[in-house]
Amino acid sequence: MTDLVARAHALADDLLFPAATEVDVKGEVPSSHFDALAAEGFYGLAAPKEVGGPGAGLPETVEVLEALAGGCLSTMFTWVQHHGLVAALAAADTADNADLRDRYLPSLISGELKAGAAFAAVIPTPPRLRAERVDGGYLLDGEAPFVSGWGVIDVLQLCARDGDTVVGAIIDPVAGEQLEVRPLDLVAAQGTSTVHLGFTRYFLADDRVYGKTPHADFVAGNTFASRLNGCAPLGLAARAARLIEDLGKADVAAGIRAEIDIVRGRLDAALADPPSLPAARAAGAELAFRAAGALVAANGSTSVLVGRHPQRLVREATFLLVAASRPEIKTGLLELFSRA
C-alpha cells in the first residue's frame, strides 16, 4: 500500500466514516472534510508531477477513490467532480490556454479553489446544453440536470455543444437572469448539494474557454472517467463487507470482497476494450446494491432506523445505480436484476 493510499484509508476511517450518518441526516458536508482533503493533497490527485500533482497511476487512483467512497459518499462524490477540470487544464495546449492554466491550475491542485463539473449534457444527441457562436464567445441554452457541490465550489467546469463540437469552459457558479439554479432533493447523498441548472442565452466569453473537441472524440475520451466512476460502488460494497464482518459473518464478507476484486479487474480490462465497460459498470452498481442489502439482513431490524449505517448504505447504493450512468449501463443492470 502506497503512502497516498494509506492516507486515503486513514482519512476515510478516522474522519469521514464516523461522521457519515450525521452528514446524511443533516444533508450537508462540513467544510472541515474538504479542508482535510486539501491538506492531504487530494485535490491534486489528477495532476501529473510536472505541474505539481502526485502523478498517481491508475491503481493508486482507484484505491484512493474506493477508500473515500467507503468513508462518506457525499464527501467523495462532491470532491471527485473537481478532478475533471484539473485534468483538462493539465492536458490543455499551453499556447492556447496559458492564461487559464496560470490563473486556475495551481490553486485547483492545492485545493484553494474547488471545482465542480457539468459535462454529461453534451453526450446525448440532441444535446441538453447547446452553444451558439456569437461575437466574442457563445450563447448557451439548455440545461445541466445534475450539478453537485453548489455552494461549495468556486468554479464550474462546463461543456456545451456547438454542432458537433464540444466547447469546454470555466464559469462562475453564480445564479442570475441567464442561469437558473434549482436545488434537488435526493434519496441519498443530499450532502452533495446537487442542483439543476437552466441556461437561457447565457453568454460565455472566449477567454473562459479552455478547449474545443469533436463530439466523437469527446465521447471516446470519456472511457477513463467512466472507469473511475465505477470506483464509488466498489468502495461502498467494501464498507458493507467490513460492517458485515464486524457482525460475525466473515464468510459473507469474504464473498463480497471476492466479487469486488472480480469487478475491479473487469473495469480495468475495459480500458483496453471500451465496449465492455458498461457491463462492468453495471456489475459494480449491482454488487453495491446487493452488498448493502446483505448488511441490512445481517444486522436485522435496527437497520431501518434513521441514523444507522445499513439503511444509509442501501439508499446510497440506490443513488449509485443511476449516478454517472448511461443507457447501456441501465440495460446491463436490468439484465442483472432480471436473472433467474
mmCIF file of C-alpha atoms in Angstrom:
data_model
loop_
_atom_site.group_PDB
_atom_site.id
_atom_site.type_symbol
_atom_site.label_atom_id
_atom_site.label_comp_id
_atom_site.label_asym_id
_atom_site.label_seq_id
_atom_site.Cartn_x
_atom_site.Cartn_y
_atom_site.Cartn_z
ATOM 1 C CA MET A 1 0.000 0.000 0.000
ATOM 2 C CA THR A 2 1.495 3.333 -1.029
ATOM 3 C CA ASP A 3 1.611 6.351 1.259
ATOM 4 C CA LEU A 4 -1.070 8.084 -0.810
ATOM 5 C CA VAL A 5 -3.432 5.130 -0.463
ATOM 6 C CA ALA A 6 -2.660 4.699 3.252
ATOM 7 C CA ARG A 7 -3.523 8.350 3.879
ATOM 8 C CA ALA A 8 -6.802 7.951 1.985
ATOM 9 C CA HIS A 9 -7.780 4.942 4.113
ATOM 10 C CA ALA A 10 -6.852 6.781 7.316
ATOM 11 C CA LEU A 11 -8.890 9.809 6.306
ATOM 12 C CA ALA A 12 -11.865 7.631 5.398
ATOM 13 C CA ASP A 13 -11.760 5.577 8.601
ATOM 14 C CA ASP A 14 -10.827 8.281 11.104
ATOM 15 C CA LEU A 15 -12.787 11.299 9.806
ATOM 16 C CA LEU A 16 -15.261 10.544 7.034
ATOM 17 C CA PHE A 17 -16.954 7.315 8.131
ATOM 18 C CA PRO A 18 -17.514 8.327 11.788
ATOM 19 C CA ALA A 19 -19.344 11.440 10.554
ATOM 20 C CA ALA A 20 -21.187 9.833 7.633
ATOM 21 C CA THR A 21 -24.520 9.309 9.391
ATOM 22 C CA GLU A 22 -24.556 12.913 10.625
ATOM 23 C CA VAL A 23 -23.756 14.154 7.118
ATOM 24 C CA ASP A 24 -26.612 12.010 5.807
ATOM 25 C CA VAL A 25 -29.139 13.251 8.372
ATOM 26 C CA LYS A 26 -28.184 16.927 8.031
ATOM 27 C CA GLY A 27 -27.709 16.769 4.265
ATOM 28 C CA GLU A 28 -24.536 18.828 4.492
ATOM 29 C CA VAL A 29 -20.829 18.006 4.304
ATOM 30 C CA PRO A 30 -18.810 20.021 6.840
ATOM 31 C CA SER A 31 -16.176 22.258 5.296
ATOM 32 C CA SER A 32 -13.602 20.549 7.523
ATOM 33 C CA HIS A 33 -13.934 17.425 5.346
ATOM 34 C CA PHE A 34 -12.887 19.340 2.249
ATOM 35 C CA ASP A 35 -10.167 21.142 4.195
ATOM 36 C CA ALA A 36 -8.751 17.775 5.258
ATOM 37 C CA LEU A 37 -8.752 16.521 1.668
ATOM 38 C CA ALA A 38 -6.895 19.666 0.602
ATOM 39 C CA ALA A 39 -4.385 19.376 3.465
ATOM 40 C CA GLU A 40 -3.568 15.815 2.383
ATOM 41 C CA GLY A 41 -3.056 16.924 -1.236
ATOM 42 C CA PHE A 42 -6.008 15.003 -2.626
ATOM 43 C CA TYR A 43 -7.363 17.920 -4.673
ATOM 44 C CA GLY A 44 -4.346 17.497 -6.949
ATOM 45 C CA LEU A 45 -4.863 13.757 -7.431
ATOM 46 C CA ALA A 46 -5.470 14.044 -11.197
ATOM 47 C CA ALA A 47 -2.440 16.248 -11.837
ATOM 48 C CA PRO A 48 0.876 14.893 -13.150
ATOM 49 C CA LYS A 49 4.091 15.561 -11.262
ATOM 50 C CA GLU A 50 5.335 18.148 -13.755
ATOM 51 C CA VAL A 51 2.537 20.548 -12.776
ATOM 52 C CA GLY A 52 2.631 19.868 -9.046
ATOM 53 C CA GLY A 53 0.471 16.771 -8.627
ATOM 54 C CA PRO A 54 1.382 13.355 -7.205
ATOM 55 C CA GLY A 55 1.484 11.684 -10.599
ATOM 56 C CA ALA A 56 -0.736 8.874 -9.350
ATOM 57 C CA GLY A 57 -1.227 5.903 -11.647
ATOM 58 C CA LEU A 58 -4.487 4.066 -12.191
ATOM 59 C CA PRO A 59 -4.117 1.524 -9.319
ATOM 60 C CA GLU A 60 -3.364 4.257 -6.768
ATOM 61 C CA THR A 61 -6.163 6.491 -8.046
ATOM 62 C CA VAL A 62 -8.660 3.630 -7.923
ATOM 63 C CA GLU A 63 -7.701 2.713 -4.354
ATOM 64 C CA VAL A 64 -7.986 6.326 -3.186
ATOM 65 C CA LEU A 65 -11.418 6.767 -4.773
ATOM 66 C CA GLU A 66 -12.731 3.474 -3.397
ATOM 67 C CA ALA A 67 -11.438 4.249 0.105
ATOM 68 C CA LEU A 68 -13.022 7.706 0.212
ATOM 69 C CA ALA A 69 -16.322 6.442 -1.210
ATOM 70 C CA GLY A 70 -16.437 3.888 1.590
ATOM 71 C CA GLY A 71 -15.874 6.665 4.097
ATOM 72 C CA CYS A 72 -18.557 9.168 3.101
ATOM 73 C CA LEU A 73 -20.189 9.065 -0.317
ATOM 74 C CA SER A 74 -21.442 12.669 -0.133
ATOM 75 C CA THR A 75 -17.923 13.940 0.521
ATOM 76 C CA MET A 76 -16.295 11.755 -2.107
ATOM 77 C CA PHE A 77 -18.889 12.448 -4.806
ATOM 78 C CA THR A 78 -18.634 16.214 -4.329
ATOM 79 C CA TRP A 79 -14.826 16.158 -4.237
ATOM 80 C CA VAL A 80 -14.363 13.866 -7.235
ATOM 81 C CA GLN A 81 -16.108 16.324 -9.594
ATOM 82 C CA HIS A 82 -13.120 18.638 -9.068
ATOM 83 C CA HIS A 83 -10.674 16.457 -10.966
ATOM 84 C CA GLY A 84 -12.186 16.833 -14.413
ATOM 85 C CA LEU A 85 -11.066 20.446 -14.561
ATOM 86 C CA VAL A 86 -7.641 19.667 -13.090
ATOM 87 C CA ALA A 87 -7.071 17.013 -15.755
ATOM 88 C CA ALA A 88 -8.438 19.212 -18.552
ATOM 89 C CA LEU A 89 -6.210 22.173 -17.703
ATOM 90 C CA ALA A 90 -3.165 19.980 -17.118
ATOM 91 C CA ALA A 91 -3.630 18.433 -20.570
ATOM 92 C CA ALA A 92 -4.630 21.621 -22.407
ATOM 93 C CA ASP A 93 -2.454 23.149 -25.121
ATOM 94 C CA THR A 94 -0.481 25.766 -23.213
ATOM 95 C CA ALA A 95 -0.215 28.024 -26.259
ATOM 96 C CA ASP A 96 -3.991 28.421 -26.420
ATOM 97 C CA ASN A 97 -4.814 28.160 -22.708
ATOM 98 C CA ALA A 98 -1.816 29.570 -20.868
ATOM 99 C CA ASP A 99 -3.826 32.290 -19.149
ATOM 100 C CA LEU A 100 -6.451 29.852 -17.844
ATOM 101 C CA ARG A 101 -3.809 27.359 -16.712
ATOM 102 C CA ASP A 102 -1.817 30.028 -14.907
ATOM 103 C CA ARG A 103 -4.922 31.536 -13.343
ATOM 104 C CA TYR A 104 -6.567 28.368 -12.088
ATOM 105 C CA LEU A 105 -4.423 25.236 -12.125
ATOM 106 C CA PRO A 106 -2.082 25.855 -9.146
ATOM 107 C CA SER A 107 -4.988 26.831 -6.885
ATOM 108 C CA LEU A 108 -7.037 23.862 -8.080
ATOM 109 C CA ILE A 109 -4.198 21.450 -7.324
ATOM 110 C CA SER A 110 -3.737 22.871 -3.823
ATOM 111 C CA GLY A 111 -7.463 22.834 -3.100
ATOM 112 C CA GLU A 112 -7.556 26.580 -2.522
ATOM 113 C CA LEU A 113 -10.061 26.636 -5.393
ATOM 114 C CA LYS A 114 -12.665 23.882 -5.608
ATOM 115 C CA ALA A 115 -14.326 22.918 -8.870
ATOM 116 C CA GLY A 116 -17.497 21.212 -9.943
ATOM 117 C CA ALA A 117 -18.355 19.629 -13.285
ATOM 118 C CA ALA A 118 -21.225 19.718 -15.767
ATOM 119 C CA PHE A 119 -20.430 17.872 -18.973
ATOM 120 C CA ALA A 120 -22.881 14.964 -19.277
ATOM 121 C CA ALA A 121 -25.422 17.180 -21.077
ATOM 122 C CA VAL A 122 -23.293 17.183 -24.243
ATOM 123 C CA ILE A 123 -23.112 13.403 -24.655
ATOM 124 C CA PRO A 124 -26.643 12.654 -25.971
ATOM 125 C CA THR A 125 -27.858 13.791 -29.381
ATOM 126 C CA PRO A 126 -29.542 16.217 -29.422
ATOM 127 C CA PRO A 127 -27.524 17.707 -26.566
ATOM 128 C CA ARG A 128 -29.166 19.114 -23.461
ATOM 129 C CA LEU A 129 -26.881 22.145 -23.458
ATOM 130 C CA ARG A 130 -26.233 23.957 -26.735
ATOM 131 C CA ALA A 131 -23.674 26.634 -27.641
ATOM 132 C CA GLU A 132 -24.296 29.199 -30.384
ATOM 133 C CA ARG A 133 -21.301 31.084 -31.737
ATOM 134 C CA VAL A 134 -21.533 34.895 -31.438
ATOM 135 C CA ASP A 135 -19.029 37.740 -31.421
ATOM 136 C CA GLY A 136 -16.609 37.273 -28.533
ATOM 137 C CA GLY A 137 -17.916 33.917 -27.365
ATOM 138 C CA TYR A 138 -21.027 31.741 -27.225
ATOM 139 C CA LEU A 139 -24.642 31.913 -26.105
ATOM 140 C CA LEU A 140 -25.700 28.858 -24.099
ATOM 141 C CA ASP A 141 -29.223 27.441 -23.974
ATOM 142 C CA GLY A 142 -30.475 24.306 -22.287
ATOM 143 C CA GLU A 143 -29.838 22.525 -19.029
ATOM 144 C CA ALA A 144 -27.301 20.709 -16.885
ATOM 145 C CA PRO A 145 -29.634 18.353 -14.966
ATOM 146 C CA PHE A 146 -27.334 17.324 -12.097
ATOM 147 C CA VAL A 147 -24.510 19.542 -10.844
ATOM 148 C CA SER A 148 -23.001 18.717 -7.451
ATOM 149 C CA GLY A 149 -21.209 20.956 -4.973
ATOM 150 C CA TRP A 150 -23.300 24.096 -5.412
ATOM 151 C CA GLY A 151 -22.384 26.478 -2.618
ATOM 152 C CA VAL A 152 -19.109 24.619 -2.067
ATOM 153 C CA ILE A 153 -17.357 25.021 -5.427
ATOM 154 C CA ASP A 154 -15.591 28.179 -6.566
ATOM 155 C CA VAL A 155 -15.621 27.430 -10.299
ATOM 156 C CA LEU A 156 -17.584 25.121 -12.593
ATOM 157 C CA GLN A 157 -16.207 23.093 -15.485
ATOM 158 C CA LEU A 158 -18.920 23.360 -18.131
ATOM 159 C CA CYS A 159 -19.297 21.695 -21.521
ATOM 160 C CA ALA A 160 -21.802 22.647 -24.221
ATOM 161 C CA ARG A 161 -22.307 21.528 -27.849
ATOM 162 C CA ASP A 162 -21.829 23.763 -30.868
ATOM 163 C CA GLY A 163 -22.982 21.403 -33.597
ATOM 164 C CA ASP A 164 -20.536 18.501 -33.489
ATOM 165 C CA THR A 165 -18.014 20.377 -31.343
ATOM 166 C CA VAL A 166 -17.861 20.189 -27.549
ATOM 167 C CA VAL A 167 -16.862 23.528 -26.042
ATOM 168 C CA GLY A 168 -15.152 23.208 -22.641
ATOM 169 C CA ALA A 169 -15.110 26.245 -20.380
ATOM 170 C CA ILE A 170 -14.840 27.559 -16.832
ATOM 171 C CA ILE A 171 -17.702 29.628 -15.432
ATOM 172 C CA ASP A 172 -18.509 31.181 -12.090
ATOM 173 C CA PRO A 173 -21.189 29.223 -10.173
ATOM 174 C CA VAL A 174 -23.471 32.206 -9.634
ATOM 175 C CA ALA A 175 -27.219 32.260 -10.281
ATOM 176 C CA GLY A 176 -28.595 35.049 -12.436
ATOM 177 C CA GLU A 177 -31.103 36.020 -15.077
ATOM 178 C CA GLN A 178 -29.470 33.720 -17.630
ATOM 179 C CA LEU A 179 -28.581 30.957 -15.141
ATOM 180 C CA GLU A 180 -31.415 29.476 -13.092
ATOM 181 C CA VAL A 181 -30.452 27.260 -10.156
ATOM 182 C CA ARG A 182 -32.928 24.773 -8.679
ATOM 183 C CA PRO A 183 -31.893 22.657 -5.649
ATOM 184 C CA LEU A 184 -32.739 18.949 -5.888
ATOM 185 C CA ASP A 185 -33.970 16.673 -3.090
ATOM 186 C CA LEU A 186 -32.182 13.343 -3.389
ATOM 187 C CA VAL A 187 -32.964 9.990 -1.783
ATOM 188 C CA ALA A 188 -29.335 9.813 -0.624
ATOM 189 C CA ALA A 189 -26.124 11.846 -0.761
ATOM 190 C CA GLN A 190 -28.071 15.035 -0.155
ATOM 191 C CA GLY A 191 -24.830 16.434 1.203
ATOM 192 C CA THR A 192 -23.578 16.667 -2.392
ATOM 193 C CA SER A 193 -25.602 19.911 -2.718
ATOM 194 C CA THR A 194 -26.813 18.861 -6.157
ATOM 195 C CA VAL A 195 -28.783 21.318 -8.295
ATOM 196 C CA HIS A 196 -30.398 21.615 -11.720
ATOM 197 C CA LEU A 197 -29.037 24.423 -13.903
ATOM 198 C CA GLY A 198 -31.094 26.111 -16.616
ATOM 199 C CA PHE A 199 -29.325 28.300 -19.204
ATOM 200 C CA THR A 200 -31.131 30.997 -21.210
ATOM 201 C CA ARG A 201 -28.937 32.959 -23.645
ATOM 202 C CA TYR A 202 -26.087 32.722 -21.151
ATOM 203 C CA PHE A 203 -23.029 34.489 -22.534
ATOM 204 C CA LEU A 204 -19.797 32.511 -22.378
ATOM 205 C CA ALA A 205 -16.778 34.651 -23.251
ATOM 206 C CA ASP A 206 -13.949 33.224 -25.346
ATOM 207 C CA ASP A 207 -11.432 33.883 -22.594
ATOM 208 C CA ARG A 208 -13.209 31.335 -20.374
ATOM 209 C CA VAL A 209 -12.947 28.540 -22.979
ATOM 210 C CA TYR A 210 -10.169 26.020 -22.325
ATOM 211 C CA GLY A 211 -10.753 23.680 -25.261
ATOM 212 C CA LYS A 212 -12.835 22.522 -28.230
ATOM 213 C CA THR A 213 -13.191 18.828 -29.063
ATOM 214 C CA PRO A 214 -15.077 16.913 -31.770
ATOM 215 C CA HIS A 215 -18.069 15.210 -30.166
ATOM 216 C CA ALA A 216 -16.965 11.729 -31.260
ATOM 217 C CA ASP A 217 -13.535 12.261 -29.690
ATOM 218 C CA PHE A 218 -15.106 13.616 -26.505
ATOM 219 C CA VAL A 219 -17.306 10.536 -26.102
ATOM 220 C CA ALA A 220 -14.394 8.204 -26.854
ATOM 221 C CA GLY A 221 -12.211 10.071 -24.359
ATOM 222 C CA ASN A 222 -14.802 9.623 -21.636
ATOM 223 C CA THR A 223 -13.813 5.966 -21.159
ATOM 224 C CA PHE A 224 -11.234 6.678 -18.452
ATOM 225 C CA ALA A 225 -13.609 8.918 -16.487
ATOM 226 C CA SER A 226 -16.340 6.286 -16.749
ATOM 227 C CA ARG A 227 -13.970 3.647 -15.401
ATOM 228 C CA LEU A 228 -13.180 5.887 -12.403
ATOM 229 C CA ASN A 229 -16.909 6.398 -11.826
ATOM 230 C CA GLY A 230 -17.023 2.669 -11.165
ATOM 231 C CA CYS A 231 -14.947 3.162 -8.017
ATOM 232 C CA ALA A 232 -17.755 4.519 -5.834
ATOM 233 C CA PRO A 233 -19.918 1.349 -5.903
ATOM 234 C CA LEU A 234 -16.920 -0.841 -5.080
ATOM 235 C CA GLY A 235 -15.948 1.447 -2.197
ATOM 236 C CA LEU A 236 -19.477 1.230 -0.826
ATOM 237 C CA ALA A 237 -19.546 -2.554 -1.222
ATOM 238 C CA ALA A 238 -16.216 -2.820 0.604
ATOM 239 C CA ARG A 239 -17.560 -0.775 3.525
ATOM 240 C CA ALA A 240 -20.645 -3.009 3.675
ATOM 241 C CA ALA A 241 -18.369 -6.060 3.734
ATOM 242 C CA ARG A 242 -16.398 -4.636 6.679
ATOM 243 C CA LEU A 243 -19.598 -3.991 8.629
ATOM 244 C CA ILE A 244 -20.908 -7.464 7.824
ATOM 245 C CA GLU A 245 -17.642 -8.971 9.067
ATOM 246 C CA ASP A 246 -17.983 -6.956 12.288
ATOM 247 C CA LEU A 247 -21.321 -8.720 12.779
ATOM 248 C CA GLY A 248 -19.568 -12.104 12.734
ATOM 249 C CA LYS A 249 -20.441 -13.018 9.129
ATOM 250 C CA ALA A 250 -16.894 -13.386 7.824
ATOM 251 C CA ASP A 251 -17.889 -15.837 5.085
ATOM 252 C CA VAL A 252 -20.417 -13.416 3.611
ATOM 253 C CA ALA A 253 -17.901 -10.564 3.773
ATOM 254 C CA ALA A 254 -15.270 -12.710 2.057
ATOM 255 C CA GLY A 255 -17.680 -13.496 -0.769
ATOM 256 C CA ILE A 256 -18.396 -9.816 -1.342
ATOM 257 C CA ARG A 257 -14.688 -8.962 -1.347
ATOM 258 C CA ALA A 258 -14.011 -11.680 -3.910
ATOM 259 C CA GLU A 259 -16.685 -10.212 -6.171
ATOM 260 C CA ILE A 260 -15.220 -6.716 -5.707
ATOM 261 C CA ASP A 261 -11.861 -7.984 -6.962
ATOM 262 C CA ILE A 262 -13.502 -9.569 -10.000
ATOM 263 C CA VAL A 263 -15.450 -6.426 -10.924
ATOM 264 C CA ARG A 264 -12.385 -4.231 -10.404
ATOM 265 C CA GLY A 265 -10.481 -6.451 -12.814
ATOM 266 C CA ARG A 266 -13.287 -6.146 -15.375
ATOM 267 C CA LEU A 267 -13.280 -2.359 -15.057
ATOM 268 C CA ASP A 268 -9.523 -2.198 -15.565
ATOM 269 C CA ALA A 269 -9.663 -4.536 -18.557
ATOM 270 C CA ALA A 270 -12.395 -2.391 -20.132
ATOM 271 C CA LEU A 271 -9.910 0.449 -20.653
ATOM 272 C CA ALA A 272 -8.490 -1.650 -23.483
ATOM 273 C CA ASP A 273 -11.959 -2.837 -24.535
ATOM 274 C CA PRO A 274 -14.360 0.127 -24.115
ATOM 275 C CA PRO A 275 -17.494 -1.724 -25.351
ATOM 276 C CA SER A 276 -17.198 -3.980 -22.279
ATOM 277 C CA LEU A 277 -17.198 -1.043 -19.845
ATOM 278 C CA PRO A 278 -20.981 -0.573 -19.434
ATOM 279 C CA ALA A 279 -21.436 -4.207 -18.388
ATOM 280 C CA ALA A 280 -18.598 -3.885 -15.876
ATOM 281 C CA ARG A 281 -20.071 -0.652 -14.502
ATOM 282 C CA ALA A 282 -23.463 -2.351 -14.180
ATOM 283 C CA ALA A 283 -21.885 -5.273 -12.322
ATOM 284 C CA GLY A 284 -20.296 -2.892 -9.820
ATOM 285 C CA ALA A 285 -23.506 -0.977 -9.171
ATOM 286 C CA GLU A 286 -25.492 -4.193 -8.750
ATOM 287 C CA LEU A 287 -22.890 -5.581 -6.362
ATOM 288 C CA ALA A 288 -23.034 -2.446 -4.200
ATOM 289 C CA PHE A 289 -26.826 -2.677 -4.034
ATOM 290 C CA ARG A 290 -26.674 -6.360 -3.116
ATOM 291 C CA ALA A 291 -23.893 -5.860 -0.542
ATOM 292 C CA ALA A 292 -25.866 -3.095 1.171
ATOM 293 C CA GLY A 293 -28.928 -5.352 1.222
ATOM 294 C CA ALA A 294 -26.855 -8.135 2.756
ATOM 295 C CA LEU A 295 -25.755 -5.729 5.501
ATOM 296 C CA VAL A 296 -29.391 -4.910 6.295
ATOM 297 C CA ALA A 297 -30.236 -8.610 6.523
ATOM 298 C CA ALA A 298 -27.186 -9.411 8.642
ATOM 299 C CA ASN A 299 -27.805 -6.538 11.044
ATOM 300 C CA GLY A 300 -31.540 -7.104 11.479
ATOM 301 C CA SER A 301 -34.453 -4.828 12.315
ATOM 302 C CA THR A 302 -32.429 -1.887 13.643
ATOM 303 C CA SER A 303 -31.111 -1.454 10.085
ATOM 304 C CA VAL A 304 -34.190 0.586 9.166
ATOM 305 C CA LEU A 305 -33.706 3.199 11.890
ATOM 306 C CA VAL A 306 -32.704 6.704 10.875
ATOM 307 C CA GLY A 307 -29.050 7.360 11.568
ATOM 308 C CA ARG A 308 -27.950 3.746 11.091
ATOM 309 C CA HIS A 309 -25.337 2.790 8.532
ATOM 310 C CA PRO A 310 -27.224 -0.115 6.847
ATOM 311 C CA GLN A 311 -30.215 1.922 5.652
ATOM 312 C CA ARG A 312 -27.918 4.758 4.594
ATOM 313 C CA LEU A 313 -25.790 2.431 2.504
ATOM 314 C CA VAL A 314 -28.875 0.941 0.830
ATOM 315 C CA ARG A 315 -30.060 4.417 -0.168
ATOM 316 C CA GLU A 316 -26.579 5.366 -1.335
ATOM 317 C CA ALA A 317 -26.377 2.169 -3.384
ATOM 318 C CA THR A 318 -29.696 3.196 -4.961
ATOM 319 C CA PHE A 319 -28.143 6.563 -5.809
ATOM 320 C CA LEU A 320 -25.194 4.780 -7.427
ATOM 321 C CA LEU A 321 -27.493 2.724 -9.674
ATOM 322 C CA VAL A 322 -28.036 5.889 -11.714
ATOM 323 C CA ALA A 323 -25.189 8.278 -10.828
ATOM 324 C CA ALA A 324 -22.820 8.885 -13.767
ATOM 325 C CA SER A 325 -24.792 6.273 -15.680
ATOM 326 C CA ARG A 326 -25.586 5.775 -19.375
ATOM 327 C CA PRO A 327 -28.367 3.899 -21.223
ATOM 328 C CA GLU A 328 -26.041 0.924 -21.787
ATOM 329 C CA ILE A 329 -25.403 0.636 -18.041
ATOM 330 C CA LYS A 330 -29.141 0.758 -17.368
ATOM 331 C CA THR A 331 -29.643 -2.096 -19.836
ATOM 332 C CA GLY A 332 -26.914 -4.114 -18.115
ATOM 333 C CA LEU A 333 -28.441 -3.524 -14.688
ATOM 334 C CA LEU A 334 -31.886 -4.619 -15.850
ATOM 335 C CA GLU A 335 -30.376 -7.792 -17.251
ATOM 336 C CA LEU A 336 -28.674 -8.498 -13.914
ATOM 337 C CA PHE A 337 -31.810 -7.783 -11.902
ATOM 338 C CA SER A 338 -33.946 -9.998 -14.112
ATOM 339 C CA ARG A 339 -31.665 -13.039 -13.992
ATOM 340 C CA ALA A 340 -33.057 -16.319 -12.693
#
